[in-house]
mmCIF file of C-alpha atoms in Angstrom:
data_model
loop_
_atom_site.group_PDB
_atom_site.id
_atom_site.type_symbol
_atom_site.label_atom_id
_atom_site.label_comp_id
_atom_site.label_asym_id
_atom_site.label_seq_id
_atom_site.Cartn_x
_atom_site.Cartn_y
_atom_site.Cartn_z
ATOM 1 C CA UNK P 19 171.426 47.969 203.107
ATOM 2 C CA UNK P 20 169.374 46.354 199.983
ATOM 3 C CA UNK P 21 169.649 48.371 196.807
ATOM 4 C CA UNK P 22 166.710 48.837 194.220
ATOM 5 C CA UNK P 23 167.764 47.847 191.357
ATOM 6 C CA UNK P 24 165.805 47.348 188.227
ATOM 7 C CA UNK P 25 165.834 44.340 186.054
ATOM 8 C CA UNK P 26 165.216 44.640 182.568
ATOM 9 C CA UNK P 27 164.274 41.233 180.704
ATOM 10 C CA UNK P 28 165.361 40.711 176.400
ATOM 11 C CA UNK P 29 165.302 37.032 176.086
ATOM 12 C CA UNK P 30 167.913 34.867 174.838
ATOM 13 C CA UNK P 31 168.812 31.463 176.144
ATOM 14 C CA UNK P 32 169.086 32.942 179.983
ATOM 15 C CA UNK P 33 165.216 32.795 179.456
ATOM 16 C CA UNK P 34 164.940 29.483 177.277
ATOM 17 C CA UNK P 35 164.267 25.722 177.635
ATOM 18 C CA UNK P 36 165.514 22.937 175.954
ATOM 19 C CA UNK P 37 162.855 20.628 174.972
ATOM 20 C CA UNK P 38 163.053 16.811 174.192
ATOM 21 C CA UNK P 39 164.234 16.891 170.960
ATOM 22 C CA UNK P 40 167.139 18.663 171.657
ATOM 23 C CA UNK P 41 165.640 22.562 170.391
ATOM 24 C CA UNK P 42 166.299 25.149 172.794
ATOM 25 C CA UNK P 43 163.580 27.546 172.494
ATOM 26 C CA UNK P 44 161.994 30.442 174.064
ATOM 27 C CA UNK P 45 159.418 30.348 177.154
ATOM 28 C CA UNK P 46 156.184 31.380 177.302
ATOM 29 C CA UNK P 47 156.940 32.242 180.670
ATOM 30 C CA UNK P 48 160.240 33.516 181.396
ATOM 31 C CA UNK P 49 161.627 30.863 183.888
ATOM 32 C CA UNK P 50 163.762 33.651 185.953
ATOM 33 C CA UNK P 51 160.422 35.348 187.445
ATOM 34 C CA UNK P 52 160.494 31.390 189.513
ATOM 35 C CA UNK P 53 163.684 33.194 190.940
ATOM 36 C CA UNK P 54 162.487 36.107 192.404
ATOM 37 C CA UNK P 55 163.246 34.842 196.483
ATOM 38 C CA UNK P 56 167.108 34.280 195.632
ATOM 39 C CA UNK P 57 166.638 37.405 193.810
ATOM 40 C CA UNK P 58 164.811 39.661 196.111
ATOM 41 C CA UNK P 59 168.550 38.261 199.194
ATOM 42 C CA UNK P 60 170.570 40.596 197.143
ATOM 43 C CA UNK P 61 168.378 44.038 196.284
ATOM 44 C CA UNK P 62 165.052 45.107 196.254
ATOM 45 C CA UNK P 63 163.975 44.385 192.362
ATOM 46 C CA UNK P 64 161.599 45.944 190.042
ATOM 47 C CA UNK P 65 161.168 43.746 187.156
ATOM 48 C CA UNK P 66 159.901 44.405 183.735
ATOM 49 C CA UNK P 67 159.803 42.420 179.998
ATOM 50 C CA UNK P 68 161.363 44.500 177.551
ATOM 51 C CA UNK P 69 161.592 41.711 174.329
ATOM 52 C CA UNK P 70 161.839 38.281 174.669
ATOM 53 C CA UNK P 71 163.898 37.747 171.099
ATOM 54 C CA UNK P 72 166.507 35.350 170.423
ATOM 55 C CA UNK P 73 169.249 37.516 170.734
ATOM 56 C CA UNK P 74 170.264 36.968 166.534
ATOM 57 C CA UNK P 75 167.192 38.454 166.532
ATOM 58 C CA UNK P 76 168.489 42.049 168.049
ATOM 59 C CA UNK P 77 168.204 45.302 166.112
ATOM 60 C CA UNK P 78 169.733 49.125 166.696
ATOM 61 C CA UNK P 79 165.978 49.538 166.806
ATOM 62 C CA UNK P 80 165.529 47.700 169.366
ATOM 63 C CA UNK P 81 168.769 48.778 171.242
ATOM 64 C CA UNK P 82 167.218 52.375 171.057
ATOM 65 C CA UNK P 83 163.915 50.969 172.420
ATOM 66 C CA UNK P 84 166.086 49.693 175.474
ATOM 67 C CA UNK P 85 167.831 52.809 176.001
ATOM 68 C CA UNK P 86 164.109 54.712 175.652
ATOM 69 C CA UNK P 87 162.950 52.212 178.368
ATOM 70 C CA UNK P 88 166.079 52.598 180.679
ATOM 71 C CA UNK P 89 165.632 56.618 180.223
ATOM 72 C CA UNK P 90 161.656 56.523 181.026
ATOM 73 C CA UNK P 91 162.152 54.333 184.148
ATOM 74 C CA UNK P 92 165.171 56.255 185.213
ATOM 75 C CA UNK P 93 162.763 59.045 185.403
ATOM 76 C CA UNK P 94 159.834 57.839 187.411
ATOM 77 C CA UNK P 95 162.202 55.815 190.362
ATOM 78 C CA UNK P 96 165.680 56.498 191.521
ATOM 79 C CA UNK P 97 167.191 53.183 191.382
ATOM 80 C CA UNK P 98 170.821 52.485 192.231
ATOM 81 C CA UNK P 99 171.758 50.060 189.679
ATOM 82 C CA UNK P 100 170.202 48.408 186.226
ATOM 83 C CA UNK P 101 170.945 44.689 185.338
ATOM 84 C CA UNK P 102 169.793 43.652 181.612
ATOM 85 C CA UNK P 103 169.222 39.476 180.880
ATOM 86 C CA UNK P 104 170.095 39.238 176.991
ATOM 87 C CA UNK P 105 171.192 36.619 174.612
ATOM 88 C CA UNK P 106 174.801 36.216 173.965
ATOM 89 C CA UNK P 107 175.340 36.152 170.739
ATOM 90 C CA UNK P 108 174.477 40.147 170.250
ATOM 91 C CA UNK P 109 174.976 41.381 173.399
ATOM 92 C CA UNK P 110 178.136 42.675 173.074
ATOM 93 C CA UNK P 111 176.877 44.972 170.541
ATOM 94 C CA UNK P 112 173.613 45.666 172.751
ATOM 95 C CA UNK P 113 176.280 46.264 175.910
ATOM 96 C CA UNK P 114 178.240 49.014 173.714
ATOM 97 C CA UNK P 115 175.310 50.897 172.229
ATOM 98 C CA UNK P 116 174.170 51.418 175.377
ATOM 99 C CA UNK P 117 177.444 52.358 176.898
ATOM 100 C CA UNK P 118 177.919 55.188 174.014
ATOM 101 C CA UNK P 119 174.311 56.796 174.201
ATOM 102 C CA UNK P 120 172.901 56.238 177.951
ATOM 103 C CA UNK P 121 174.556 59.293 179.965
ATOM 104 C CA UNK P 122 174.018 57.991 183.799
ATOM 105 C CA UNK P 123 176.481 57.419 186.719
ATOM 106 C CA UNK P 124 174.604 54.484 187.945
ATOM 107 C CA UNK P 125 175.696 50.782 187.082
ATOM 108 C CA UNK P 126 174.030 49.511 183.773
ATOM 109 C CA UNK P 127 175.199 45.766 183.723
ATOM 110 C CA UNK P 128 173.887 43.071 181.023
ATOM 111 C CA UNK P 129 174.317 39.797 181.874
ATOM 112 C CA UNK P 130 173.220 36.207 179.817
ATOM 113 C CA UNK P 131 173.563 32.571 180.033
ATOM 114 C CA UNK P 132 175.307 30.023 177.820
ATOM 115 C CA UNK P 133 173.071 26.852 179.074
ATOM 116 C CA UNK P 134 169.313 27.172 179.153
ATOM 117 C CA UNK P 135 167.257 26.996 182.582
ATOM 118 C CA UNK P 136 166.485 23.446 182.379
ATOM 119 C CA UNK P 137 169.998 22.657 181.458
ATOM 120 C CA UNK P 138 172.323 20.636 183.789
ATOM 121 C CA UNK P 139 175.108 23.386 184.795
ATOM 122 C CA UNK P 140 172.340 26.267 183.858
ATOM 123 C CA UNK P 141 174.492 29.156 184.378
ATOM 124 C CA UNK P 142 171.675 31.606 184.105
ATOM 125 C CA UNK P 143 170.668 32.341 188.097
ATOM 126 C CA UNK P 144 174.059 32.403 189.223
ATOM 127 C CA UNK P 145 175.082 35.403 186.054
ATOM 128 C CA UNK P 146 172.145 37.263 187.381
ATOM 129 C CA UNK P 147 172.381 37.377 190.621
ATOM 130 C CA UNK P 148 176.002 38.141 190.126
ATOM 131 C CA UNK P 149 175.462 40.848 187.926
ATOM 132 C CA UNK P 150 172.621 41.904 190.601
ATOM 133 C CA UNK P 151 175.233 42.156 193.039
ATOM 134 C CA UNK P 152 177.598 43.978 191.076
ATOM 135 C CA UNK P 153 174.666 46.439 190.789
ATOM 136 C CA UNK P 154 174.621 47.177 193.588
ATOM 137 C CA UNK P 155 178.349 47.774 194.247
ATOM 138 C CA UNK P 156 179.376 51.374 195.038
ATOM 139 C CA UNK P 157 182.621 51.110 193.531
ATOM 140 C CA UNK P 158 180.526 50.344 190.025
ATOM 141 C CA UNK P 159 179.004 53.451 189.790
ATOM 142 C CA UNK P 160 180.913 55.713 187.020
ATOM 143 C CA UNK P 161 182.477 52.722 184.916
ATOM 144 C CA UNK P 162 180.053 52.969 182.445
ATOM 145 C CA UNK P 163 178.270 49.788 180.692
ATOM 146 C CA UNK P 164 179.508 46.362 181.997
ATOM 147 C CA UNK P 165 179.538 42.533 181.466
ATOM 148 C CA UNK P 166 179.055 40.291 183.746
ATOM 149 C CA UNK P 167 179.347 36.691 183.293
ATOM 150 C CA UNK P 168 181.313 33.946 184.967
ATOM 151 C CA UNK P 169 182.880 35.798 187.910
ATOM 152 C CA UNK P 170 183.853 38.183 185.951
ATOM 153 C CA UNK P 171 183.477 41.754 185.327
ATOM 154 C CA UNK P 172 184.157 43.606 181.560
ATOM 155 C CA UNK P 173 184.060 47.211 180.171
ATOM 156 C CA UNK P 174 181.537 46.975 177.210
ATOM 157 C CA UNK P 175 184.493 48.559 174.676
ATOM 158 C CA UNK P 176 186.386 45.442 175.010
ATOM 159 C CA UNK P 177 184.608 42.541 175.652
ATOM 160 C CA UNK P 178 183.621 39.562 173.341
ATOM 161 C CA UNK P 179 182.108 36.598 172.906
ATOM 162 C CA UNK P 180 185.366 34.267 171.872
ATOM 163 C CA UNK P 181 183.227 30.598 172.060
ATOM 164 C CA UNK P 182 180.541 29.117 170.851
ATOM 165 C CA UNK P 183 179.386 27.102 174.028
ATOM 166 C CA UNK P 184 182.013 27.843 176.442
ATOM 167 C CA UNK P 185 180.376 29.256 179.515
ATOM 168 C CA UNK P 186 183.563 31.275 180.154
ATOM 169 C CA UNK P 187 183.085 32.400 176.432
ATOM 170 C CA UNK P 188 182.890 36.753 177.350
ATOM 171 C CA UNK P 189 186.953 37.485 177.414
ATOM 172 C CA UNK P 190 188.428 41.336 176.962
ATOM 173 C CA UNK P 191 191.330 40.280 174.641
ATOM 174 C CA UNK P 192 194.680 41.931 175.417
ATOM 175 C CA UNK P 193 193.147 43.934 178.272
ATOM 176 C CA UNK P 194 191.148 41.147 180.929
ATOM 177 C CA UNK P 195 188.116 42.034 182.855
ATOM 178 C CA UNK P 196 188.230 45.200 184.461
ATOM 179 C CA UNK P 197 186.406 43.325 188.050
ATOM 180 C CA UNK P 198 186.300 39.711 189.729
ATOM 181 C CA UNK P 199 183.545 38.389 191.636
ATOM 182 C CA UNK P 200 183.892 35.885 194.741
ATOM 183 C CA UNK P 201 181.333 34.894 197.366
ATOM 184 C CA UNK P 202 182.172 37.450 199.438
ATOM 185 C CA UNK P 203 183.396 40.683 197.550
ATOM 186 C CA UNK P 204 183.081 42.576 194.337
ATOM 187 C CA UNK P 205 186.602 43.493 193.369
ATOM 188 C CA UNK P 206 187.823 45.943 190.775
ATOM 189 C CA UNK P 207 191.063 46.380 190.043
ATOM 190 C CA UNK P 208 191.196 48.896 186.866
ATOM 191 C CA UNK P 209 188.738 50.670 185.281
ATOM 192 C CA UNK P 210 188.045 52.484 182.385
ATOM 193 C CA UNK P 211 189.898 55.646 180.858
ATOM 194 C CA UNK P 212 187.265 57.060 178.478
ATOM 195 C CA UNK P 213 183.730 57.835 178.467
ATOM 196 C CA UNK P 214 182.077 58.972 175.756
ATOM 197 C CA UNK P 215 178.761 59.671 174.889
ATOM 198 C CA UNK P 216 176.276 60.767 172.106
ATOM 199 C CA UNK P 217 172.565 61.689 171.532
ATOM 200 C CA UNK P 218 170.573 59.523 169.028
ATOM 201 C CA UNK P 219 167.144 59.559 168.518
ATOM 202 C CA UNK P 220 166.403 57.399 165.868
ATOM 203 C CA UNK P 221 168.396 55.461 162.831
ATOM 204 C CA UNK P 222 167.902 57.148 159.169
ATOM 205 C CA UNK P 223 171.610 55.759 158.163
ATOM 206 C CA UNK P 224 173.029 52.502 157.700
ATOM 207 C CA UNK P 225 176.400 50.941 157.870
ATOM 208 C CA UNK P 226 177.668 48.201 156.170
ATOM 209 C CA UNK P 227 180.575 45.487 157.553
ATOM 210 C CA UNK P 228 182.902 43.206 155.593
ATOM 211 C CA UNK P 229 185.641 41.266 156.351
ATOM 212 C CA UNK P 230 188.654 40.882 154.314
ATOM 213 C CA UNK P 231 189.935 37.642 152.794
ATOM 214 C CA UNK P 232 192.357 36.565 150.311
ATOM 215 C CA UNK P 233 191.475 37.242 146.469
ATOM 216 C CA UNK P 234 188.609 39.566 147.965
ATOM 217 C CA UNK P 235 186.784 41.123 144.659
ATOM 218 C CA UNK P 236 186.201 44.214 144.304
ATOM 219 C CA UNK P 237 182.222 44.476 143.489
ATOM 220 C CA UNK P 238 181.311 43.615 146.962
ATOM 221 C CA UNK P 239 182.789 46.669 148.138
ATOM 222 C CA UNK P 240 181.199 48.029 144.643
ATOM 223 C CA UNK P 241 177.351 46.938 145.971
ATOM 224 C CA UNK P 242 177.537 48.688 149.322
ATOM 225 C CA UNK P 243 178.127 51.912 147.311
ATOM 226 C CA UNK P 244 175.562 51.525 144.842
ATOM 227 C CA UNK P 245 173.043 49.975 147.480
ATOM 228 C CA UNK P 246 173.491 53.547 149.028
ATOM 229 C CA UNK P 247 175.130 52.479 152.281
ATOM 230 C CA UNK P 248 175.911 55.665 154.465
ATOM 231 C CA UNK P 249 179.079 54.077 156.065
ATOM 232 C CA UNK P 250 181.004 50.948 155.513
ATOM 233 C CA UNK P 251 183.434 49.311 158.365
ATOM 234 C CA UNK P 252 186.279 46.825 156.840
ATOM 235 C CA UNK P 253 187.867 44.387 159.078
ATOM 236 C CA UNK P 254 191.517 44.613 157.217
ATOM 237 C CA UNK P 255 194.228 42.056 157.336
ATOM 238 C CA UNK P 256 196.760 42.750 160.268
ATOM 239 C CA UNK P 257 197.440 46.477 161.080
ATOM 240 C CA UNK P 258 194.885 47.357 158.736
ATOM 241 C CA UNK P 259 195.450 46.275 155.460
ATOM 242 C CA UNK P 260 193.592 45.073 152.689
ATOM 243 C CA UNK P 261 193.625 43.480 149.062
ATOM 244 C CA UNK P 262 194.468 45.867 146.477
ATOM 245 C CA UNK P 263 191.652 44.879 144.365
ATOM 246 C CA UNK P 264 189.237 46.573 146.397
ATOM 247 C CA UNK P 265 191.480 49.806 146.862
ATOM 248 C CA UNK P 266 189.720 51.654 143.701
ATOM 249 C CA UNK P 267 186.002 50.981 144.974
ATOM 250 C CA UNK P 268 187.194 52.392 148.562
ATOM 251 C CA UNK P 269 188.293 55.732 146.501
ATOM 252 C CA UNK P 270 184.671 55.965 145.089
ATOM 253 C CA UNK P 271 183.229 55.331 148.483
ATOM 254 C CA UNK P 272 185.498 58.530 149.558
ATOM 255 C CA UNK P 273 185.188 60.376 146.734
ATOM 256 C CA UNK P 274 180.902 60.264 147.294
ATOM 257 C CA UNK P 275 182.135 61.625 150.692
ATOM 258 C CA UNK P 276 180.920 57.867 152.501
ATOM 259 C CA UNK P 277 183.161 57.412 155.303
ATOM 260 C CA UNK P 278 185.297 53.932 155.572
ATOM 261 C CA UNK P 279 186.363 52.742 158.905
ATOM 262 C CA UNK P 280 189.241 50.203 159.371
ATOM 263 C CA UNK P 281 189.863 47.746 162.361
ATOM 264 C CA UNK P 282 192.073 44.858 161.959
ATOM 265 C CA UNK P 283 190.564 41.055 162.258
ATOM 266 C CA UNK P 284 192.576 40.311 164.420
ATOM 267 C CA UNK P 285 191.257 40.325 167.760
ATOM 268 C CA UNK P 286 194.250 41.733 169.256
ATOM 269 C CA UNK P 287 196.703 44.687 168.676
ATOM 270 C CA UNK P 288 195.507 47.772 167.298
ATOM 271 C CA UNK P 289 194.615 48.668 163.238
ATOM 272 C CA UNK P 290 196.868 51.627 162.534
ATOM 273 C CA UNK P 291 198.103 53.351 158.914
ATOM 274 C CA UNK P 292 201.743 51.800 158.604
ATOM 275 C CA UNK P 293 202.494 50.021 155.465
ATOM 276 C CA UNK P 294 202.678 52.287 152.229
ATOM 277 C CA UNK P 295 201.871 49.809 149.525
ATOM 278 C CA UNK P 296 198.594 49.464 147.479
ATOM 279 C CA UNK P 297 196.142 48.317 149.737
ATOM 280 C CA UNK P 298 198.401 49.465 152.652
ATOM 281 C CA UNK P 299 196.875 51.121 155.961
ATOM 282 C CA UNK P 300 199.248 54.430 155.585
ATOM 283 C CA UNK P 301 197.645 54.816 151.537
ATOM 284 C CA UNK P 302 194.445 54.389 152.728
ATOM 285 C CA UNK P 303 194.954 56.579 155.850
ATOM 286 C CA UNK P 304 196.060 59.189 153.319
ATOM 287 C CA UNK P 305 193.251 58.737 151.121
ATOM 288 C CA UNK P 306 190.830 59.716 154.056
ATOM 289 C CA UNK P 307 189.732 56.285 155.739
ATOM 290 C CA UNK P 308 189.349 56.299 159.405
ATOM 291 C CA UNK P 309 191.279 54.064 161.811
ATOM 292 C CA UNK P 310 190.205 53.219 165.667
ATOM 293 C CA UNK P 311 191.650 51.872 168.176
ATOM 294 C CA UNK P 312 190.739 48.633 170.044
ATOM 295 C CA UNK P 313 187.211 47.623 168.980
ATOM 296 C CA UNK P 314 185.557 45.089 166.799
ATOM 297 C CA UNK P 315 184.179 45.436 163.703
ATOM 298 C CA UNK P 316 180.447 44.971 165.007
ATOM 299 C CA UNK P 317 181.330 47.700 167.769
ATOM 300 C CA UNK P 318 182.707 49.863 165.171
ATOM 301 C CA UNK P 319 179.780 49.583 162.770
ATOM 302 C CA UNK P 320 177.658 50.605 165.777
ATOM 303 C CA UNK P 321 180.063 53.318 166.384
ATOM 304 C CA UNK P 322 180.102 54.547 162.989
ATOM 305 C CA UNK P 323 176.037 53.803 162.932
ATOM 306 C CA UNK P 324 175.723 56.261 166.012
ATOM 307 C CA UNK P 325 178.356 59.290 164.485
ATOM 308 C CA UNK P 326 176.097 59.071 161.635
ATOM 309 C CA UNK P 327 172.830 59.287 163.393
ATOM 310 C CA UNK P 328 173.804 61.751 166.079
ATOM 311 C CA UNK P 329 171.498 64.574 167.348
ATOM 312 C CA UNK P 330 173.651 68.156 166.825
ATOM 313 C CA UNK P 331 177.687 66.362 166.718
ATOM 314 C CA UNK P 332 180.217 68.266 168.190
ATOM 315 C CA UNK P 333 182.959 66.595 166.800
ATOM 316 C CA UNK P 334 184.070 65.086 163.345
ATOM 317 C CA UNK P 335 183.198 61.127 162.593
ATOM 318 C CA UNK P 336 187.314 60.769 162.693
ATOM 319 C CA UNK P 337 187.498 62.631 165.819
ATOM 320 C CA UNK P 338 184.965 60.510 167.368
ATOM 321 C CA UNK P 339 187.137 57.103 166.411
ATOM 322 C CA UNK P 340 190.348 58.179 167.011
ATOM 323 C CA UNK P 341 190.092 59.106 170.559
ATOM 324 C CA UNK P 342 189.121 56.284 172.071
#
């Protein structure tokens, strides 16, 4: 039996042409409402326009508008399964917000294209109607927020965009898509240890990001505290590591009592305190900085973005990163 599944519209190049001159730009019209028949074989569809932005365009303001709109409509219909087109650039981060502050059973999958609709080789349809039929999968419900592009299937925690162009550009590094999809069958083969999930209503915080490099100065670590930055996530050098020159500024950032999450830059392996030289993960583990485990340094910053914004926390802003 059909499922109803509702199909929530951002933009990005899923809903873009390319014109003559080689621009690829957003339509007036978005061209997947042409689509509705192939559509409408798979599950019953309610359809609405939440943005139509360029997905560089994206905001936590307008991720919380999406989860407002996902909440509202989950409340007037009971609809088995939610499928989000979005621009690929951002929509890991998009996919991830949701999946930490949207508490529902259902499948939320967002889904995206890598070649406009006019495009030879658009891949646009054929994501969405596979992420319509993973929708509507049974065996989805529970998994929390997922990916799908390109026959496959990703947890929102893990996945990222690794190429520019490349239309199999979504990979989970070191831990693979959690789901394959083939003409006849969804298949899952692991899923997902963790859930989590926290209340935010609105974003009076911010978070900075910055990525290490070598000879890093110290006073851009220096502006983010006196720009008033409420959290700042580093992307350190292997485990976790980072120049020594920005070690005192970090201190300051701790001492004002501003948190300072590591990851590593690389995208696999996990950041961890281990080396105890200046600039070392274990000394800045002891000074108070925060490791996690697994994610990106975009997903982080949302992470940290969302601790810091959360409605009543029941936990500490470590305790929050360092059980995932």
């Amino acid at each position: 039996m059909k499922k109803q599944i509702l199909l929530i519209h951002t933009g990005g190049t899923i809903s873009m042409h390319v014109e003559e001159n080689g621009a690829v730009v957003p339509d007036e019209v978005n061209p997947l409402t042409k689509e509705r028949e192939k559509l409408e074989q798979f599950a019953y569809i309610t359809e609405i326009d939440a943005f139509n932005l360029p997905s560089p365009h994206m905001t936590p303001e307008h991720m919380l508008t999406l989860r407002k709109i996902i909440e509202e409509q989950l409340k007037k219909a009971a609809y088995d399964g939610i499928v989000i087109t979005h621009g690929t650039d951002t929509l890991e981060e998009t996919a991830y917000f949701l999946d930490l502050t949207i508490h529902t059973d259902i499948p939320i999958i967002l889904t995206g294209a890598m070649r406009s609709s006019n495009e030879i080789g658009s891949d646009g349809i054929y994501n969405l109607v596979a992420a319509i039929r993973v929708a509507s999968e049974e065996k989805a419900h529970g998994l929390g927020v997922l990916v799908v592009m390109n026959d496959e299937i990703h947890a929102a925690a893990n996945v990222t965009k690794t190429s520019t162009s490349n239309v199999a550009t979504f990979q989970s590094p070191q831990y693979g898509p959690i789901g394959l999809i083939t003409n006849k069958n969804i298949h899952f083969h692991h899923s997902p240890v963790l859930r989590e999930f926290a209340e935010v209503h609105d974003f009076k915080k911010r978070v900075a990001l910055l990525k290490t490099y070598a000879g890093m100065e110290a006073d851009i670590v220096e502006a983010i505290r006196l720009a008033k930055y409420d959290g700042l996530v580093i992307e350190g050098f292997g485990q976790g590591n980072v120049p020594p020159s920005i070690v005192p500024s970090i201190q300051k950032l701790l001492d004002d009592g501003i948190p300072v999450v590591i990851v590593s830059r690389c995208f696999n392996g996990i950041a961890q305190g281990v080396y105890g030289y200046v600039g070392g993960g274990k000394m800045l583990e002891d000074l108070g900085a925060i490791y996690t485990n697994g994610i990106n340094g975009q997903k982080a910053r949302l992470k940290l973005l969302v601790a810091l914004n959360e409605q009543n926390p029941k936990i500490s802003i470590a305790e929050f990163f360092y059980r995932n």
